[in-house]
Amino acid sequence: MSLITVKNLCKSFGSLQVLENLNLDVNEGERIAIIGGSGCGKSVFLRSLELLERPDSGKIFIDGEEITAKNADVNKIRRKMGMVYQKFYLFSHMNVLENLCVAPVKLLGMNKSEAKAQAMDWLSKVGLTSKVHSMPANLSGGQQQRIAICRSLMMSPKVLLFDEPTSALDPTMVGEVLAMIRMLAKQDMTMLIVTHEMNFAREVANRILFFADKGIYEQGTPTEIFDSPKKEKTIAFIRKLKFFAYEITRRDFDLLEMQGGIHDFGEKYGLSSKLSYRLELCCEELIYEILAGCYESNNNPVKIGLEISYSEADSSTEINLTSSGKKFNPFELNLDEENNEDDDNAHLGIIMLKRIAREINYDFADGLNRIRITL
């Protein structure tokens, strides 16, 4: 039996429909990362599970009990879930120990000594026993969020819901919170995590849900979603590609214009000056190799397409070049990379690309040379 079952969930705000006929089963021990653009309904979905946002229609079952049923004991069912928000929501007038103990004592009937022992155990696991008597105002954001997670764990939930738990943190504090979630993942805690940390999602989750178009647009394993997404919007979101394109139709093309475009592209998207310079040099040399190798005479019409793409997802840069003319692979040139004495620096760009490229692919089909280089 699924730990969470969602059937035909719909939620609107006025005329704006956010979720439409969403269906999902979550099994015990699953770690599900929920990703997608702003406003796609990720947080609304998470809040709907606890009825913090009441669905317009549909059913939600938590550990076999329907929380959306008319006569459901909502508070009792909610206790099976722990919610961790973007903000920490610690009680500012209570110290750390009091924040951790108040709910299990008042809601679960746990005696104070047992609650204190459990609280100290969790604080020990996350390295915060020294903060047991500290007030929230005296803690860093990362420490407050770790305490907030411990507070949820004090209720012994069957599933933890994380709504972008690092979005309110200074970048220097993100790692400590993610490390705690990794620890819980190793303990097979069932978790649904709304996150914008793609590398973290890939590492921790065993299923990824990509939200778009009012629900789950595509789902799969981290490898399937991050490396081989099938649907158009997923591909666009995952790759987050930025493009520079340039077309060459003459032998005496405007080299300075092309180099200036590459330079501006690098500045716009934060590429290092070293990488931008390498791109300028490599593209220049590659194009001149193509002009010499693909077109036998000045009378042959020239058609070369250059495209540079940069992925924010993994900071990779890719050069794609297509060319008409005869079949020609510049990377099959017999070059002595150690002693290139024949044509002093004549093939510098090709040599450099061979040295710095992570992958080089070439094929010839339908009368076009195609080169793809990943840096």
XYZ file of C-alpha atoms in Angstrom:
375
model
C 0.000 0.000 0.000
C 1.242 3.492 -0.855
C 2.148 5.803 1.987
C 0.615 8.714 0.053
C -1.997 8.425 -2.701
C -3.318 11.444 -4.584
C -6.272 11.060 -6.948
C -7.432 13.707 -9.430
C -6.293 16.635 -7.276
C -7.465 20.049 -8.503
C -6.701 23.455 -7.017
C -7.502 26.933 -8.311
C -7.124 30.440 -7.010
C -10.015 32.348 -8.522
C -9.806 31.918 -12.276
C -6.212 30.645 -12.094
C -6.052 26.855 -12.112
C -2.774 25.695 -10.579
C -3.306 21.933 -10.318
C -5.587 19.830 -12.533
C -6.306 16.127 -12.087
C -2.957 15.389 -10.468
C -2.351 11.739 -9.559
C 0.532 10.348 -7.540
C 1.512 7.337 -5.408
C 4.388 7.627 -2.941
C 5.801 4.415 -1.504
C 7.479 4.081 1.866
C 11.181 4.922 1.689
C 10.910 6.918 -1.536
C 12.766 10.188 -1.810
C 10.988 12.363 -4.354
C 12.350 15.690 -5.558
C 9.823 18.095 -7.056
C 11.266 20.588 -9.528
C 9.878 23.123 -11.964
C 9.612 26.813 -12.721
C 8.171 29.458 -10.444
C 4.390 29.373 -10.128
C 3.976 25.834 -11.465
C 2.240 24.558 -8.320
C 5.047 22.735 -6.487
C 4.495 24.380 -3.115
C 0.720 24.421 -3.548
C 0.821 20.664 -4.061
C 2.920 20.098 -0.950
C 0.668 22.316 1.156
C -2.399 20.528 -0.206
C -1.185 17.245 1.251
C -1.623 18.707 4.738
C -4.727 20.671 3.737
C -2.900 23.920 4.399
C -4.315 24.620 0.951
C -7.703 22.929 0.611
C -8.150 21.263 -2.792
C -11.169 22.114 -4.937
C -11.646 18.432 -5.709
C -9.837 15.118 -5.571
C -8.787 12.768 -2.804
C -5.630 12.484 -0.709
C -4.804 9.371 1.335
C -2.059 9.418 3.964
C -1.055 5.952 5.183
C -4.445 4.603 4.122
C -6.541 7.384 5.686
C -8.306 9.947 3.532
C -7.405 13.376 4.850
C -9.840 14.990 2.380
C -12.826 12.998 3.656
C -15.656 15.059 5.124
C -15.362 13.622 8.641
C -11.598 13.023 8.655
C -9.603 13.716 11.813
C -7.309 16.096 9.945
C -5.042 16.942 12.874
C -4.463 13.273 13.658
C -3.618 12.441 10.043
C -1.354 15.495 9.756
C 0.819 14.126 12.545
C 1.981 11.426 10.152
C 3.670 14.158 8.119
C 6.371 16.614 9.090
C 6.501 19.897 7.176
C 9.660 21.976 6.797
C 9.107 25.404 5.293
C 11.277 27.988 3.575
C 11.122 30.026 6.763
C 11.954 28.356 10.043
C 8.931 29.347 12.165
C 10.646 28.560 15.462
C 8.947 29.990 18.533
C 11.033 33.085 19.224
C 10.195 33.107 22.972
C 11.378 29.515 23.486
C 14.910 28.148 23.505
C 15.956 25.230 21.263
C 15.028 22.504 23.750
C 11.615 24.022 24.385
C 10.964 24.348 20.644
C 11.689 20.655 20.184
C 9.716 19.373 23.156
C 6.520 21.419 23.074
C 4.680 19.507 20.317
C 5.407 15.894 21.383
C 4.511 16.733 24.988
C 1.288 18.582 24.205
C 0.093 16.641 21.157
C 1.479 13.131 21.676
C 1.352 13.041 25.460
C 5.063 12.270 25.733
C 6.490 12.904 29.197
C 8.977 15.734 29.473
C 12.002 13.619 30.343
C 11.403 11.324 27.365
C 10.946 14.327 25.076
C 14.143 15.909 26.369
C 16.103 12.693 25.813
C 14.775 12.401 22.266
C 15.547 16.054 21.586
C 19.118 15.655 22.802
C 19.501 12.579 20.595
C 18.460 14.528 17.489
C 20.629 17.506 18.429
C 23.570 15.154 18.836
C 22.985 13.674 15.368
C 23.056 17.127 13.764
C 25.901 18.528 15.875
C 23.872 21.134 17.767
C 23.893 19.932 21.371
C 25.812 23.069 22.347
C 22.818 25.162 21.220
C 20.265 23.385 23.413
C 19.581 26.477 25.558
C 20.069 29.071 22.792
C 17.272 31.308 21.603
C 16.419 31.221 17.878
C 17.571 34.821 17.397
C 21.089 33.762 18.399
C 21.303 31.001 15.794
C 22.402 31.226 12.186
C 19.851 30.565 9.456
C 21.342 27.138 8.776
C 21.192 26.230 12.456
C 17.578 27.395 12.703
C 16.586 25.277 9.729
C 18.304 22.214 11.185
C 16.421 22.792 14.425
C 13.180 23.126 12.429
C 13.863 19.737 10.806
C 14.577 18.210 14.215
C 11.298 19.642 15.491
C 9.439 17.823 12.706
C 11.305 14.601 13.486
C 10.309 14.810 17.157
C 6.767 13.866 16.077
C 8.051 10.610 14.493
C 6.408 11.327 11.123
C 6.102 8.700 8.422
C 6.977 11.241 5.737
C 8.779 14.578 5.668
C 7.687 17.379 3.320
C 10.313 19.995 2.458
C 9.199 23.208 0.781
C 12.438 24.689 -0.649
C 14.252 24.299 2.688
C 17.357 26.201 1.562
C 15.810 29.095 -0.369
C 15.874 31.503 2.593
C 19.471 30.710 3.529
C 22.716 32.476 2.826
C 24.667 30.363 0.281
C 27.289 29.583 2.926
C 24.635 27.848 5.058
C 22.947 25.755 2.371
C 25.422 22.879 2.651
C 24.747 22.146 6.327
C 20.997 21.782 5.720
C 21.474 19.611 2.632
C 23.891 17.433 4.608
C 21.175 16.818 7.203
C 18.668 15.833 4.506
C 21.267 13.470 3.027
C 21.620 11.876 6.482
C 17.875 11.281 6.603
C 17.942 9.853 3.076
C 20.493 7.259 4.195
C 18.029 6.259 6.922
C 15.355 5.625 4.243
C 13.119 8.407 5.490
C 10.233 8.969 3.070
C 10.592 12.512 1.750
C 9.027 14.868 -0.779
C 11.358 17.775 -1.441
C 10.499 20.870 -3.434
C 13.910 22.178 -4.398
C 15.807 24.330 -6.861
C 19.107 22.577 -6.018
C 19.414 20.373 -9.099
C 22.650 18.616 -8.128
C 21.209 17.848 -4.719
C 18.017 16.471 -6.270
C 20.052 14.234 -8.562
C 22.108 12.927 -5.640
C 19.413 12.351 -3.002
C 16.184 11.541 -4.842
C 15.249 8.227 -6.368
C 12.376 9.829 -8.302
C 12.061 13.280 -9.862
C 8.747 15.011 -10.584
C 8.909 17.899 -13.049
C 5.907 20.196 -12.632
C 4.441 22.138 -15.551
C 1.057 22.557 -17.225
C -0.948 22.271 -13.979
C 0.623 19.103 -12.669
C 3.257 16.421 -13.108
C 4.486 17.025 -16.648
C 7.186 14.326 -16.600
C 8.640 12.003 -13.990
C 11.387 9.430 -13.782
C 14.649 8.514 -12.141
C 17.296 11.241 -11.761
C 19.177 9.760 -14.718
C 16.059 9.766 -16.896
C 15.066 13.341 -16.048
C 18.459 15.022 -15.874
C 20.283 13.107 -18.605
C 17.546 11.954 -20.990
C 14.349 13.993 -20.542
C 11.718 13.150 -23.139
C 9.371 16.125 -23.177
C 10.058 19.571 -24.601
C 9.462 21.662 -21.464
C 11.480 19.300 -19.308
C 14.386 19.507 -21.711
C 14.240 23.305 -21.738
C 14.105 23.512 -17.937
C 16.826 20.957 -17.232
C 19.310 22.257 -19.733
C 18.546 25.960 -19.233
C 20.562 26.541 -22.342
C 21.758 29.928 -23.480
C 22.607 30.194 -27.161
C 24.853 32.140 -29.461
C 24.360 31.507 -33.158
C 26.256 32.783 -36.197
C 25.911 31.943 -39.891
C 28.691 32.190 -42.455
C 27.875 32.401 -46.169
C 31.104 33.935 -47.495
C 34.779 33.079 -47.287
C 35.541 36.669 -46.273
C 33.083 36.607 -43.368
C 33.239 39.258 -40.654
C 35.549 37.573 -38.139
C 35.522 40.520 -35.740
C 31.733 40.524 -35.643
C 31.676 36.835 -34.776
C 34.347 37.189 -32.096
C 32.568 40.202 -30.643
C 29.354 38.197 -30.454
C 31.100 35.358 -28.626
C 32.683 37.856 -26.221
C 29.319 39.481 -25.465
C 27.711 36.054 -25.018
C 30.382 35.125 -22.466
C 29.952 38.356 -20.520
C 26.159 38.082 -20.495
C 26.106 34.596 -19.022
C 29.110 34.797 -16.720
C 31.616 32.675 -18.641
C 35.190 33.228 -17.516
C 37.340 35.479 -19.691
C 39.662 32.513 -20.263
C 36.812 30.350 -21.578
C 35.453 33.159 -23.750
C 38.888 33.686 -25.299
C 39.253 29.964 -25.935
C 35.860 29.895 -27.621
C 36.811 32.809 -29.869
C 40.108 31.196 -30.851
C 38.764 27.671 -31.291
C 35.761 28.768 -33.368
C 37.958 30.941 -35.575
C 40.427 28.140 -36.271
C 37.701 25.534 -36.692
C 35.878 27.647 -39.252
C 39.035 28.326 -41.234
C 39.808 24.584 -41.234
C 36.299 23.928 -42.563
C 36.612 26.612 -45.233
C 39.867 25.068 -46.426
C 38.747 21.451 -46.189
C 35.118 21.514 -47.350
C 35.184 23.988 -50.223
C 37.548 23.131 -53.075
C 37.348 26.458 -54.876
C 36.267 30.011 -54.330
C 33.267 29.320 -56.533
C 31.720 26.791 -54.152
C 28.837 28.317 -52.162
C 29.652 28.544 -48.458
C 27.162 27.655 -45.758
C 28.463 27.183 -42.224
C 26.311 27.355 -39.106
C 27.923 27.939 -35.725
C 26.048 27.567 -32.452
C 27.482 27.865 -28.941
C 25.359 26.771 -25.999
C 25.935 27.151 -22.277
C 24.063 25.073 -19.699
C 23.448 26.583 -16.273
C 22.523 23.120 -15.035
C 26.068 21.740 -15.184
C 28.115 24.755 -16.417
C 29.019 22.882 -19.612
C 29.664 24.655 -22.906
C 29.014 23.096 -26.296
C 30.081 24.096 -29.796
C 27.934 22.829 -32.668
C 29.021 23.437 -36.245
C 27.358 22.357 -39.475
C 28.846 22.786 -42.923
C 27.914 22.031 -46.512
C 30.580 21.040 -49.015
C 32.551 17.832 -49.208
C 33.015 15.449 -46.295
C 35.770 16.709 -44.029
C 36.627 15.945 -40.393
C 39.209 18.459 -39.130
C 39.963 16.271 -36.122
C 41.413 13.585 -38.365
C 44.247 15.901 -39.417
C 47.617 14.304 -38.694
C 48.935 16.822 -36.221
C 52.046 16.587 -34.073
C 50.708 18.234 -30.933
C 54.086 18.293 -29.243
C 56.059 19.703 -32.179
C 53.745 21.436 -34.604
C 56.625 22.662 -36.758
C 55.170 22.336 -40.261
C 52.713 25.258 -40.122
C 53.672 27.302 -37.078
C 50.358 27.514 -35.112
C 48.337 26.801 -38.285
C 46.143 24.280 -36.470
C 46.276 25.832 -32.995
C 42.504 25.804 -32.512
C 42.193 22.115 -33.432
C 45.038 21.178 -31.098
C 43.535 23.207 -28.270
C 40.088 21.707 -28.772
C 41.514 18.199 -28.646
C 43.203 19.010 -25.365
C 40.354 20.763 -23.560
C 37.261 19.038 -24.971
C 35.391 16.545 -22.835
C 33.850 15.033 -25.945
C 34.168 15.499 -29.712
C 31.671 14.021 -32.174
C 31.678 14.171 -35.955
C 29.321 12.772 -38.567
C 28.432 13.388 -42.200
C 24.843 12.914 -43.347
C 22.518 14.428 -45.938
C 25.403 16.379 -47.442
C 26.281 18.111 -44.148
C 29.298 17.873 -41.888
C 28.246 17.990 -38.246
C 30.634 18.618 -35.386
C 29.695 18.708 -31.723
C 32.267 19.595 -29.067
C 31.554 19.600 -25.334
C 33.931 21.607 -23.164
